[in-house]
Coordinates of C-alpha atoms in Angstrom, one line a residue:
Chain A
M1 CA 40.6 -50.1 108.0
H2 CA 44.2 -48.9 108.0
S3 CA 44.6 -48.5 104.2
S4 CA 41.3 -46.6 104.1
T5 CA 42.7 -43.8 106.2
E6 CA 45.3 -43.1 103.5
R7 CA 42.6 -43.0 100.9
A8 CA 40.3 -40.8 103.1
L9 CA 43.2 -38.4 103.4
W10 CA 43.5 -38.3 99.6
L11 CA 39.8 -37.7 99.3
A12 CA 39.9 -34.9 101.9
R13 CA 42.8 -33.2 100.1
Y14 CA 41.8 -33.6 96.5
V15 CA 38.2 -34.5 96.1
L16 CA 36.1 -33.0 99.0
P17 CA 37.0 -29.4 98.1
H18 CA 35.5 -30.0 94.6
E19 CA 32.3 -31.6 95.9
P20 CA 30.3 -28.4 95.7
A21 CA 31.4 -27.9 92.1
L22 CA 30.5 -31.4 91.2
R23 CA 27.1 -31.1 92.8
A24 CA 26.4 -27.8 91.0
W25 CA 27.2 -29.5 87.7
L26 CA 25.1 -32.5 88.5
H27 CA 22.1 -30.2 89.4
R28 CA 22.5 -28.3 86.1
K29 CA 22.8 -31.6 84.2
N30 CA 19.6 -32.8 85.8
A31 CA 19.8 -36.4 84.8
P32 CA 16.3 -37.8 84.8
G33 CA 15.6 -40.3 87.6
L34 CA 18.9 -39.9 89.3
E35 CA 19.5 -38.4 92.7
V36 CA 22.5 -36.1 93.0
D37 CA 23.2 -37.5 96.5
D38 CA 23.3 -41.0 95.2
I39 CA 25.7 -40.1 92.3
V40 CA 28.0 -38.2 94.8
Q41 CA 28.0 -41.1 97.2
E42 CA 28.7 -43.6 94.4
T43 CA 31.5 -41.4 93.2
Y44 CA 33.2 -41.5 96.6
A45 CA 32.6 -45.2 96.8
R46 CA 34.3 -45.7 93.4
L47 CA 37.2 -43.4 94.3
S48 CA 37.8 -45.3 97.5
M49 CA 37.8 -48.6 95.6
I50 CA 40.4 -47.7 93.0
S51 CA 43.6 -49.6 93.7
K52 CA 46.0 -46.7 93.1
V53 CA 45.3 -43.0 93.1
E54 CA 48.9 -41.8 92.9
S55 CA 48.8 -41.7 89.1
I56 CA 45.8 -39.5 88.9
R57 CA 47.2 -36.1 88.0
D58 CA 44.0 -34.1 88.1
P59 CA 41.7 -35.6 90.7
K60 CA 39.0 -33.0 90.1
T61 CA 38.5 -33.9 86.4
Y62 CA 38.8 -37.5 87.3
M63 CA 36.0 -37.1 89.9
F64 CA 33.8 -35.5 87.2
Q65 CA 34.6 -38.4 84.8
V66 CA 33.7 -40.9 87.4
A67 CA 30.4 -39.2 88.1
H68 CA 29.7 -39.0 84.4
S69 CA 30.4 -42.7 83.9
I70 CA 28.0 -43.5 86.8
I71 CA 25.3 -41.5 85.0
V72 CA 26.0 -43.2 81.7
S73 CA 26.0 -46.7 83.1
S74 CA 22.8 -46.0 85.1
I75 CA 21.1 -44.7 82.0
R76 CA 22.2 -47.9 80.2
R77 CA 20.6 -50.0 82.9
S78 CA 17.5 -47.9 83.0
R79 CA 14.3 -49.4 81.6
I80 CA 12.6 -46.0 81.2
V81 CA 14.7 -44.7 78.3
P82 CA 13.6 -46.3 75.0
I83 CA 16.9 -47.7 74.1
L84 CA 16.8 -49.7 70.9
A85 CA 20.5 -50.3 70.6
V86 CA 22.9 -49.1 73.2
A87 CA 25.8 -51.5 72.8
R88 CA 29.2 -50.0 73.3
L89 CA 28.6 -47.4 75.9
E90 CA 31.6 -48.6 77.8
A91 CA 33.6 -46.9 75.2
L92 CA 32.5 -43.6 76.8
E93 CA 34.0 -44.5 80.1
T94 CA 37.4 -43.1 79.3
P95 CA 38.3 -40.9 82.3
A96 CA 40.6 -38.4 80.7
D97 CA 43.5 -37.4 82.9
E98 CA 43.6 -33.9 81.6
P99 CA 45.3 -31.3 83.7
D100 CA 42.9 -28.6 84.9
L101 CA 43.4 -24.9 84.8
E102 CA 43.0 -25.1 88.6
T103 CA 45.6 -27.6 89.6
Q104 CA 45.7 -26.9 93.3
V105 CA 42.9 -25.9 95.6
D106 CA 43.7 -22.5 97.1
D107 CA 44.9 -23.4 100.6
H108 CA 44.1 -20.0 102.0
Q109 CA 40.5 -20.1 100.7
E110 CA 40.1 -23.6 102.0
L111 CA 41.1 -22.6 105.5
E112 CA 38.7 -19.6 105.4
R113 CA 35.8 -21.8 104.5
L114 CA 36.7 -24.3 107.2
A115 CA 37.0 -21.5 109.7
E116 CA 33.5 -20.2 108.8
A117 CA 32.0 -23.7 108.7
I118 CA 33.3 -24.3 112.3
S119 CA 32.0 -20.9 113.4
R120 CA 28.5 -21.7 112.2
L121 CA 28.2 -24.9 114.3
P122 CA 25.6 -24.6 117.0
G123 CA 26.5 -24.2 120.7
K124 CA 28.2 -27.1 122.5
I125 CA 29.0 -28.8 119.2
R126 CA 31.1 -25.8 118.2
D127 CA 32.8 -25.7 121.6
V128 CA 33.7 -29.3 121.3
F129 CA 34.8 -29.0 117.7
I130 CA 37.1 -26.1 118.4
L131 CA 38.8 -27.8 121.3
R132 CA 39.2 -31.0 119.3
R133 CA 40.2 -29.6 116.0
V134 CA 41.7 -26.1 116.5
H135 CA 43.4 -26.8 119.8
D136 CA 43.9 -30.5 119.3
V137 CA 42.8 -31.5 122.8
P138 CA 42.2 -35.2 123.3
Q139 CA 38.6 -36.3 123.7
R140 CA 38.9 -37.3 127.3
E141 CA 40.3 -33.9 128.2
V142 CA 37.6 -32.1 126.2
A143 CA 35.0 -34.1 128.2
R144 CA 36.7 -33.0 131.5
R145 CA 36.9 -29.4 130.6
L146 CA 33.3 -29.1 129.4
H147 CA 31.9 -31.4 132.1
L148 CA 30.5 -33.8 129.5
S149 CA 30.7 -37.5 129.2
E150 CA 33.1 -38.8 126.6
N151 CA 30.2 -40.3 124.8
T152 CA 28.5 -36.9 124.5
V153 CA 31.7 -35.4 123.2
E154 CA 31.8 -38.1 120.5
K155 CA 28.1 -37.5 119.7
H156 CA 28.9 -33.8 119.3
M157 CA 31.8 -34.5 116.9
S158 CA 29.5 -36.8 114.9
K159 CA 26.9 -34.1 114.6
G160 CA 29.6 -31.6 113.7
F161 CA 30.8 -33.9 110.8
A162 CA 27.2 -34.4 109.6
L163 CA 26.6 -30.6 109.6
M164 CA 29.7 -30.0 107.7
G165 CA 28.6 -32.7 105.3
A166 CA 25.3 -30.9 104.9
L167 CA 27.1 -27.7 104.1
F168 CA 29.0 -29.4 101.3
R169 CA 25.7 -30.8 100.1
R170 CA 24.0 -27.5 100.0
G171 CA 26.9 -26.2 98.1
G172 CA 25.7 -27.9 95.0
N173 CA 22.3 -26.3 94.9
A174 CA 23.3 -22.7 94.3
P175 CA 25.9 -22.5 91.6
S176 CA 25.8 -18.7 91.5
R177 CA 23.7 -16.0 93.1
A178 CA 24.9 -14.6 96.4
S179 CA 22.2 -14.8 99.1
S180 CA 22.0 -13.3 102.5
K181 CA 19.6 -15.9 103.8
P182 CA 21.2 -18.2 106.4
H183 CA 19.7 -21.3 105.0
P184 CA 18.9 -20.9 101.3
D185 CA 16.1 -22.9 99.9
P186 CA 17.6 -25.0 97.1
Q187 CA 14.6 -24.4 95.0
H188 CA 15.0 -20.7 95.1
S189 CA 18.7 -20.4 95.0
R190 CA 18.8 -21.9 91.6
D191 CA 19.8 -19.2 89.3
H192 CA 18.3 -18.1 86.0
D193 CA 20.6 -15.6 84.6
D194 CA 19.7 -12.6 82.5
G195 CA 22.4 -13.8 80.1
N196 CA 24.2 -10.6 79.8
G197 CA 27.7 -10.1 81.0
H198 CA 27.7 -6.4 81.7
Chain B
M1 CA 14.0 -46.6 103.0
M2 CA 17.0 -44.7 104.4
T3 CA 17.7 -41.3 102.9
A4 CA 21.1 -40.1 102.1
M5 CA 20.8 -37.9 105.3
D6 CA 20.1 -40.9 107.5
I7 CA 23.1 -42.7 106.0
D8 CA 25.3 -39.7 106.5
S9 CA 24.4 -39.5 110.1
I10 CA 25.4 -43.1 110.8
A11 CA 28.6 -42.5 108.7
A12 CA 29.3 -39.5 110.9
D13 CA 28.9 -41.6 114.0
W14 CA 31.6 -44.0 112.6
A15 CA 33.9 -41.1 111.7
A16 CA 33.5 -39.7 115.2
R17 CA 34.2 -43.1 116.7
I18 CA 37.4 -43.4 114.7
D19 CA 38.3 -39.9 115.6
R20 CA 38.3 -40.9 119.3
G21 CA 40.9 -43.6 118.7
T22 CA 41.6 -46.9 117.0
L23 CA 38.7 -49.1 116.7
A24 CA 38.5 -52.3 118.7
A25 CA 38.3 -55.5 116.7
D26 CA 34.6 -56.0 117.2
E27 CA 33.9 -52.4 116.3
D28 CA 36.0 -52.8 113.2
R29 CA 34.0 -55.8 112.2
A30 CA 30.7 -54.0 112.8
L31 CA 31.9 -51.1 110.6
M32 CA 32.8 -53.5 107.8
Q33 CA 29.5 -55.2 108.1
W34 CA 27.7 -51.8 107.9
I35 CA 29.7 -50.8 104.9
E36 CA 29.0 -54.0 103.1
S37 CA 25.3 -54.1 103.9
D38 CA 24.3 -51.4 101.4
S39 CA 26.0 -50.2 98.3
R40 CA 25.6 -46.6 99.4
H41 CA 27.3 -47.0 102.7
R42 CA 30.9 -47.1 101.5
G43 CA 30.7 -43.8 99.7
A44 CA 29.0 -42.1 102.6
F45 CA 31.5 -43.5 105.1
M46 CA 34.6 -42.5 103.0
R47 CA 33.1 -39.0 102.5
M48 CA 32.6 -38.5 106.2
R49 CA 36.1 -39.7 107.0
A50 CA 37.3 -37.2 104.4
I51 CA 35.3 -34.5 106.2
A52 CA 36.7 -35.5 109.5
L53 CA 40.3 -35.5 108.2
H54 CA 39.7 -32.3 106.3
S55 CA 38.6 -30.5 109.5
E56 CA 41.9 -31.4 111.1
R57 CA 43.4 -28.6 109.0
A58 CA 41.6 -26.2 111.5
R59 CA 44.7 -26.6 113.6
A60 CA 46.3 -24.1 111.3
L61 CA 43.9 -21.5 112.5
G62 CA 46.0 -21.3 115.7
P63 CA 45.0 -20.7 119.3
A64 CA 44.0 -17.1 118.6
F65 CA 41.1 -18.3 116.5
D66 CA 37.9 -16.5 117.4
P67 CA 34.8 -18.0 115.9
D68 CA 32.6 -15.1 116.8
R69 CA 34.3 -12.9 114.2
F70 CA 32.7 -15.2 111.6
T71 CA 29.2 -15.2 112.7
A72 CA 28.5 -11.4 112.9
G73 CA 26.9 -9.8 109.9
E74 CA 25.3 -11.3 106.9
Y75 CA 25.9 -15.0 106.4
Q76 CA 27.0 -16.5 103.2
S77 CA 27.6 -20.2 103.5
P78 CA 31.3 -20.7 102.8
L79 CA 30.7 -23.9 100.9
R80 CA 27.8 -22.7 98.9
S81 CA 29.7 -20.9 96.3
R82 CA 33.3 -20.5 95.2
G83 CA 36.0 -18.2 94.5
R84 CA 35.4 -14.5 94.0
R85 CA 31.7 -14.8 94.4
W86 CA 32.1 -16.0 97.9
R87 CA 34.8 -13.4 98.8
G88 CA 32.6 -10.7 97.4
A89 CA 29.5 -11.8 99.2
W90 CA 31.2 -12.3 102.5
N91 CA 31.1 -8.8 103.8
G92 CA 34.3 -7.3 104.8
R93 CA 37.8 -8.0 103.9
A94 CA 38.7 -7.6 107.6
K95 CA 37.4 -11.1 108.4
V96 CA 39.4 -12.5 105.6
L97 CA 42.5 -10.8 106.9
A98 CA 41.7 -11.9 110.4
V99 CA 41.8 -15.5 109.4
A100 CA 44.8 -14.9 107.2
A101 CA 46.8 -13.4 110.1
A102 CA 45.7 -16.1 112.4
A103 CA 46.7 -18.8 109.9
C104 CA 50.1 -17.9 108.9
A105 CA 52.1 -15.0 107.4
A106 CA 52.7 -16.8 104.1
V107 CA 49.1 -16.5 102.9
L108 CA 49.5 -12.8 102.8
V109 CA 51.6 -13.2 99.7
A110 CA 49.4 -12.3 96.8
L111 CA 48.1 -15.3 95.0
P112 CA 48.9 -15.5 91.3
L113 CA 46.0 -15.1 88.9
I114 CA 44.9 -18.1 87.1
D115 CA 45.9 -17.4 83.5
G116 CA 47.1 -19.0 80.3
T117 CA 45.6 -20.9 77.4
R118 CA 44.8 -24.5 77.5
H119 CA 43.8 -26.8 74.7
Y120 CA 41.3 -29.7 74.7
D121 CA 40.2 -32.0 71.9
T122 CA 38.5 -35.3 71.2
R123 CA 39.1 -37.8 68.4
Q124 CA 36.3 -39.1 66.3
G125 CA 33.9 -41.2 68.4
E126 CA 35.4 -39.8 71.6
F127 CA 33.6 -37.8 74.3
K128 CA 35.2 -35.8 77.1
V129 CA 34.1 -34.0 80.2
V130 CA 36.3 -31.2 81.4
S131 CA 35.8 -29.2 84.5
L132 CA 37.3 -25.7 84.5
A133 CA 38.7 -23.6 87.2
D134 CA 35.4 -21.6 87.8
G135 CA 33.2 -24.7 88.1
T136 CA 32.1 -24.4 84.5
V137 CA 31.9 -27.8 82.8
M138 CA 32.5 -28.5 79.1
T139 CA 31.3 -31.6 77.5
L140 CA 33.1 -32.2 74.2
N141 CA 31.4 -34.1 71.5
T142 CA 33.1 -36.2 68.8
A143 CA 36.0 -34.6 66.8
S144 CA 36.0 -31.3 68.7
N145 CA 38.7 -28.9 69.4
V146 CA 38.7 -25.9 71.8
E147 CA 41.0 -23.5 73.5
V148 CA 40.3 -22.2 77.0
D149 CA 41.7 -18.8 77.9
Y150 CA 40.7 -17.5 81.3
T151 CA 41.9 -14.2 82.8
D152 CA 40.6 -12.3 85.8
T153 CA 38.4 -10.1 83.6
R154 CA 36.9 -12.6 81.1
R155 CA 36.5 -16.2 80.3
R156 CA 37.1 -16.9 76.6
I157 CA 36.7 -20.2 74.7
R158 CA 37.7 -20.6 71.1
L159 CA 35.7 -23.3 69.4
L160 CA 38.0 -24.3 66.5
E161 CA 35.9 -27.3 65.4
G162 CA 33.1 -29.6 66.5
E163 CA 30.5 -29.3 69.2
V164 CA 30.7 -28.4 72.9
L165 CA 28.1 -28.2 75.6
F166 CA 28.8 -25.6 78.2
D167 CA 27.4 -25.6 81.8
V168 CA 28.5 -22.2 82.7
V169 CA 28.8 -21.0 86.3
K170 CA 27.7 -17.4 86.6
D171 CA 30.3 -14.7 87.3
R172 CA 29.2 -11.2 86.8
T173 CA 32.7 -9.9 86.8
R174 CA 33.9 -12.2 84.1
P175 CA 31.8 -12.6 81.0
F176 CA 31.9 -16.0 79.4
I177 CA 32.4 -15.9 75.6
V178 CA 32.6 -18.6 73.1
A179 CA 34.3 -17.4 69.9
A180 CA 33.9 -19.4 66.7
G181 CA 35.5 -17.9 63.6
G182 CA 34.3 -14.3 63.6
A183 CA 31.2 -15.1 65.6
S184 CA 30.8 -15.1 69.3
V185 CA 28.3 -16.4 71.9
R186 CA 28.2 -14.6 75.2
A187 CA 26.7 -15.9 78.5
I188 CA 27.1 -15.8 82.2
G189 CA 25.3 -18.6 83.9
T190 CA 23.5 -21.0 81.5
T191 CA 23.6 -24.3 79.7
F192 CA 24.1 -24.2 75.9
A193 CA 25.9 -26.0 73.1
V194 CA 27.7 -24.5 70.2
R195 CA 28.4 -26.6 67.0
R196 CA 30.9 -25.7 64.4
L197 CA 31.1 -28.1 61.4
K198 CA 32.9 -27.6 58.1
D199 CA 30.7 -25.9 55.5
K200 CA 27.7 -25.6 57.9
P201 CA 26.3 -22.6 59.7
L202 CA 27.3 -22.2 63.3
H203 CA 24.6 -23.7 65.4
V204 CA 23.7 -22.6 69.0
I205 CA 21.1 -24.3 71.2
V206 CA 20.2 -23.1 74.7
R207 CA 18.8 -25.4 77.4
E208 CA 18.8 -23.0 80.3
G209 CA 19.3 -19.2 80.8
A210 CA 20.1 -17.1 77.8
V211 CA 23.0 -16.2 75.5
E212 CA 23.7 -13.4 73.0
V213 CA 25.1 -14.4 69.6
Q214 CA 26.9 -12.1 67.4
Q215 CA 27.8 -12.9 63.8
N216 CA 30.7 -10.5 63.8
S217 CA 31.8 -7.5 65.7
L218 CA 29.9 -5.1 63.3
L219 CA 26.5 -6.6 63.8
A220 CA 24.2 -6.2 66.8
P221 CA 24.0 -9.3 69.1
V222 CA 20.9 -11.4 69.0
R223 CA 19.4 -13.0 72.1
V224 CA 18.7 -16.7 72.3
T225 CA 16.9 -17.9 75.4
A226 CA 16.1 -21.3 76.9
N227 CA 14.6 -23.9 74.5
M228 CA 15.6 -21.9 71.5
Q229 CA 18.2 -22.5 68.8
A230 CA 19.8 -20.3 66.2
E231 CA 21.9 -20.8 63.1
L232 CA 24.5 -18.2 62.1
P233 CA 24.7 -18.2 58.3
I234 CA 28.1 -18.6 56.8
Q235 CA 27.7 -15.5 54.6
S236 CA 27.0 -12.3 56.4
G237 CA 24.2 -10.0 55.6
V238 CA 21.6 -12.7 56.5
D239 CA 19.8 -12.0 59.8
V240 CA 20.0 -14.5 62.7
E241 CA 16.5 -15.7 63.5
P242 CA 16.3 -17.8 66.7
Q243 CA 13.6 -20.5 66.6
A244 CA 11.7 -22.1 69.5
V245 CA 12.5 -25.8 70.2
E246 CA 10.4 -28.1 72.3
P247 CA 12.2 -29.1 75.5
D248 CA 12.1 -32.8 74.4
E249 CA 13.8 -31.9 71.2
V250 CA 16.5 -29.9 73.1
N251 CA 17.1 -33.1 75.1
R252 CA 17.3 -35.2 71.9
K253 CA 19.7 -32.8 70.3
L254 CA 21.9 -32.9 73.4
A255 CA 21.7 -36.6 73.8
W256 CA 25.3 -36.8 72.6
Q257 CA 26.5 -35.5 76.0
D258 CA 25.7 -39.1 77.3
G259 CA 27.3 -40.6 74.2
R260 CA 24.0 -41.2 72.4
I261 CA 22.2 -40.0 69.3
A262 CA 18.4 -39.5 69.5
F263 CA 16.2 -39.5 66.4
E264 CA 12.5 -38.5 66.2
A265 CA 11.1 -39.6 62.8
E266 CA 14.5 -39.0 61.2
T267 CA 15.2 -40.3 57.7
L268 CA 17.8 -43.0 57.4
A269 CA 19.8 -40.6 55.1
G270 CA 19.8 -38.0 57.9
A271 CA 20.7 -40.6 60.5
A272 CA 23.6 -41.9 58.3
E273 CA 25.0 -38.4 58.1
A274 CA 24.6 -37.9 61.9
F275 CA 26.5 -41.2 62.6
G276 CA 29.2 -40.1 60.1
R277 CA 30.5 -37.5 62.6
Y278 CA 31.2 -40.2 65.2
S279 CA 32.7 -43.1 63.4
Q280 CA 35.0 -44.1 60.4
T281 CA 32.5 -46.8 59.6
A282 CA 30.1 -45.2 57.1
I283 CA 26.4 -46.1 56.8
V284 CA 25.9 -46.5 53.0
I285 CA 22.4 -46.3 51.5
D286 CA 22.2 -46.4 47.7
D287 CA 18.5 -46.9 47.3
P288 CA 16.6 -43.6 47.7
A289 CA 13.5 -45.5 48.8
V290 CA 15.5 -46.9 51.7
A291 CA 17.2 -43.5 52.4
G292 CA 13.8 -41.9 52.9
R293 CA 12.5 -44.4 55.5
Q294 CA 12.1 -43.0 59.0
I295 CA 13.5 -44.1 62.3
T296 CA 12.9 -43.1 66.0
G297 CA 15.0 -44.1 68.9
L298 CA 18.0 -43.6 71.1
F299 CA 21.4 -45.1 69.9
S300 CA 24.9 -45.4 71.0
A301 CA 26.6 -42.6 69.0
N302 CA 29.8 -44.4 68.2
D303 CA 28.3 -47.7 67.1
P304 CA 26.9 -47.3 63.6
I305 CA 26.8 -51.0 63.0
S306 CA 24.4 -51.7 65.9
F307 CA 22.3 -48.8 64.8
A308 CA 22.1 -50.1 61.2
R309 CA 21.2 -53.6 62.5
A310 CA 18.5 -52.2 64.8
A311 CA 17.2 -50.0 61.9
A312 CA 17.2 -53.0 59.6
K313 CA 15.3 -55.1 62.1
T314 CA 12.7 -52.4 62.8
L315 CA 12.1 -51.5 59.2
G316 CA 12.5 -54.9 57.6
L317 CA 15.7 -54.1 55.8
N318 CA 19.1 -55.8 55.4
A319 CA 22.3 -54.6 57.1
E320 CA 25.5 -55.9 55.7
V321 CA 29.0 -55.0 56.8
R322 CA 31.6 -55.0 54.1
A323 CA 34.8 -53.0 53.3
G324 CA 34.7 -50.9 56.4
A325 CA 31.1 -49.7 55.8
V326 CA 27.7 -50.9 56.7
H327 CA 25.2 -51.1 53.8
L328 CA 21.4 -50.8 54.3
T329 CA 19.4 -52.4 51.5
Q330 CA 15.8 -53.7 50.8

């Protein structure tokens, strides 16, 4: 899995920060019969299978194009939609490599988000995570300092990753309104705007 | 059946295992086996690896990092929203500065505002999805041409030609305005499409939320809400009267966002005109009796020939391709 590390780094740098935006868009798009989670997972899978990513100038737009083509091809396969003649849908799958207004993720903002995400981790998971990630302490040493088995340390790290993944997932359900609730209900955080910009 | 959450939790276990150190040969085999056992596993695994690697950036927070400063007060998930909304909702600039100071001095340099005009277009038969800096997504239909001009006080789109669907992310401090000729459509967080074709009234359709359309700066804006459409007459002095549209019809009218055209009891003449926007290959119908026949269905927008053949088959007509056009006859 050596080459996959390089790709995972690329995903971490250029794709993951835009996942909340992608999810927000997918939720608003509301493609019938398609789960946002599945589209996102498939998007990651396709981005990890592309042979070369160096030539992608605007990964965010590319990511959106990939998600879009997943929806289009799944609609094509769908038996529910009364398609009489959908022949050349492949023609749609032209991921445009358009430069975005937002070319770089704001590093500062990224770090702020990460800091808060870590701070929100519960109890021991947070302690382990901070030692491993902020202080870069090896797993064995973390185990010794916190009087835990190495296995437990690893379990905590796994839980930490999963919780962060869930944070990114929740990110997509609320494209707008600020809420003070710690765990917003996706159903209620969906925004219906009054349509006026004042 | 395993949910995405279950898969994520196993993917996280693998990411944590790799985080500990290099995998042993048998572990590596087990991982490959797991990845290949379900088409969803690869994406979940790569995503978790990305999260694991992303979190390594936390080292930049430095040894003085104090997590308790983040948990006091009202909580706004950092990943739930973006940009200024988040900064605004997260109470207190002090926390922001605390991180900034802990991170490094360089971040204290003011970040330049995102500014400038950018241009997007599609050729005939082409579709394009563009994500903008604020999370708003534009889907450009065939032969469309727009200019995007964002500043820190407003988001302005100029629709020069064609049709664009906007999935707008709400931002109270920056109104979202689509200008087309002298007319404008204003929204904050909503989904709507604006169509500007030569010699036709400007057409606005709203799927979600609401917009305000204004024929020109002298006239009062008119509100168009979800499942409504409005046409802005070419000559001024005629009032804009929004009409209700069935949700199904809204979906049909926006089928182009997935590269399709949907017809509900549409005449072949009307269908031929609709396809004319997407392709150089014209659908020619000389016989008025044929032109008046009706068709219902969902078609690939940039394939008029397949459409004509399907219509011919359904209605018992003939479709013949000659001289760069497809002819429908009895």
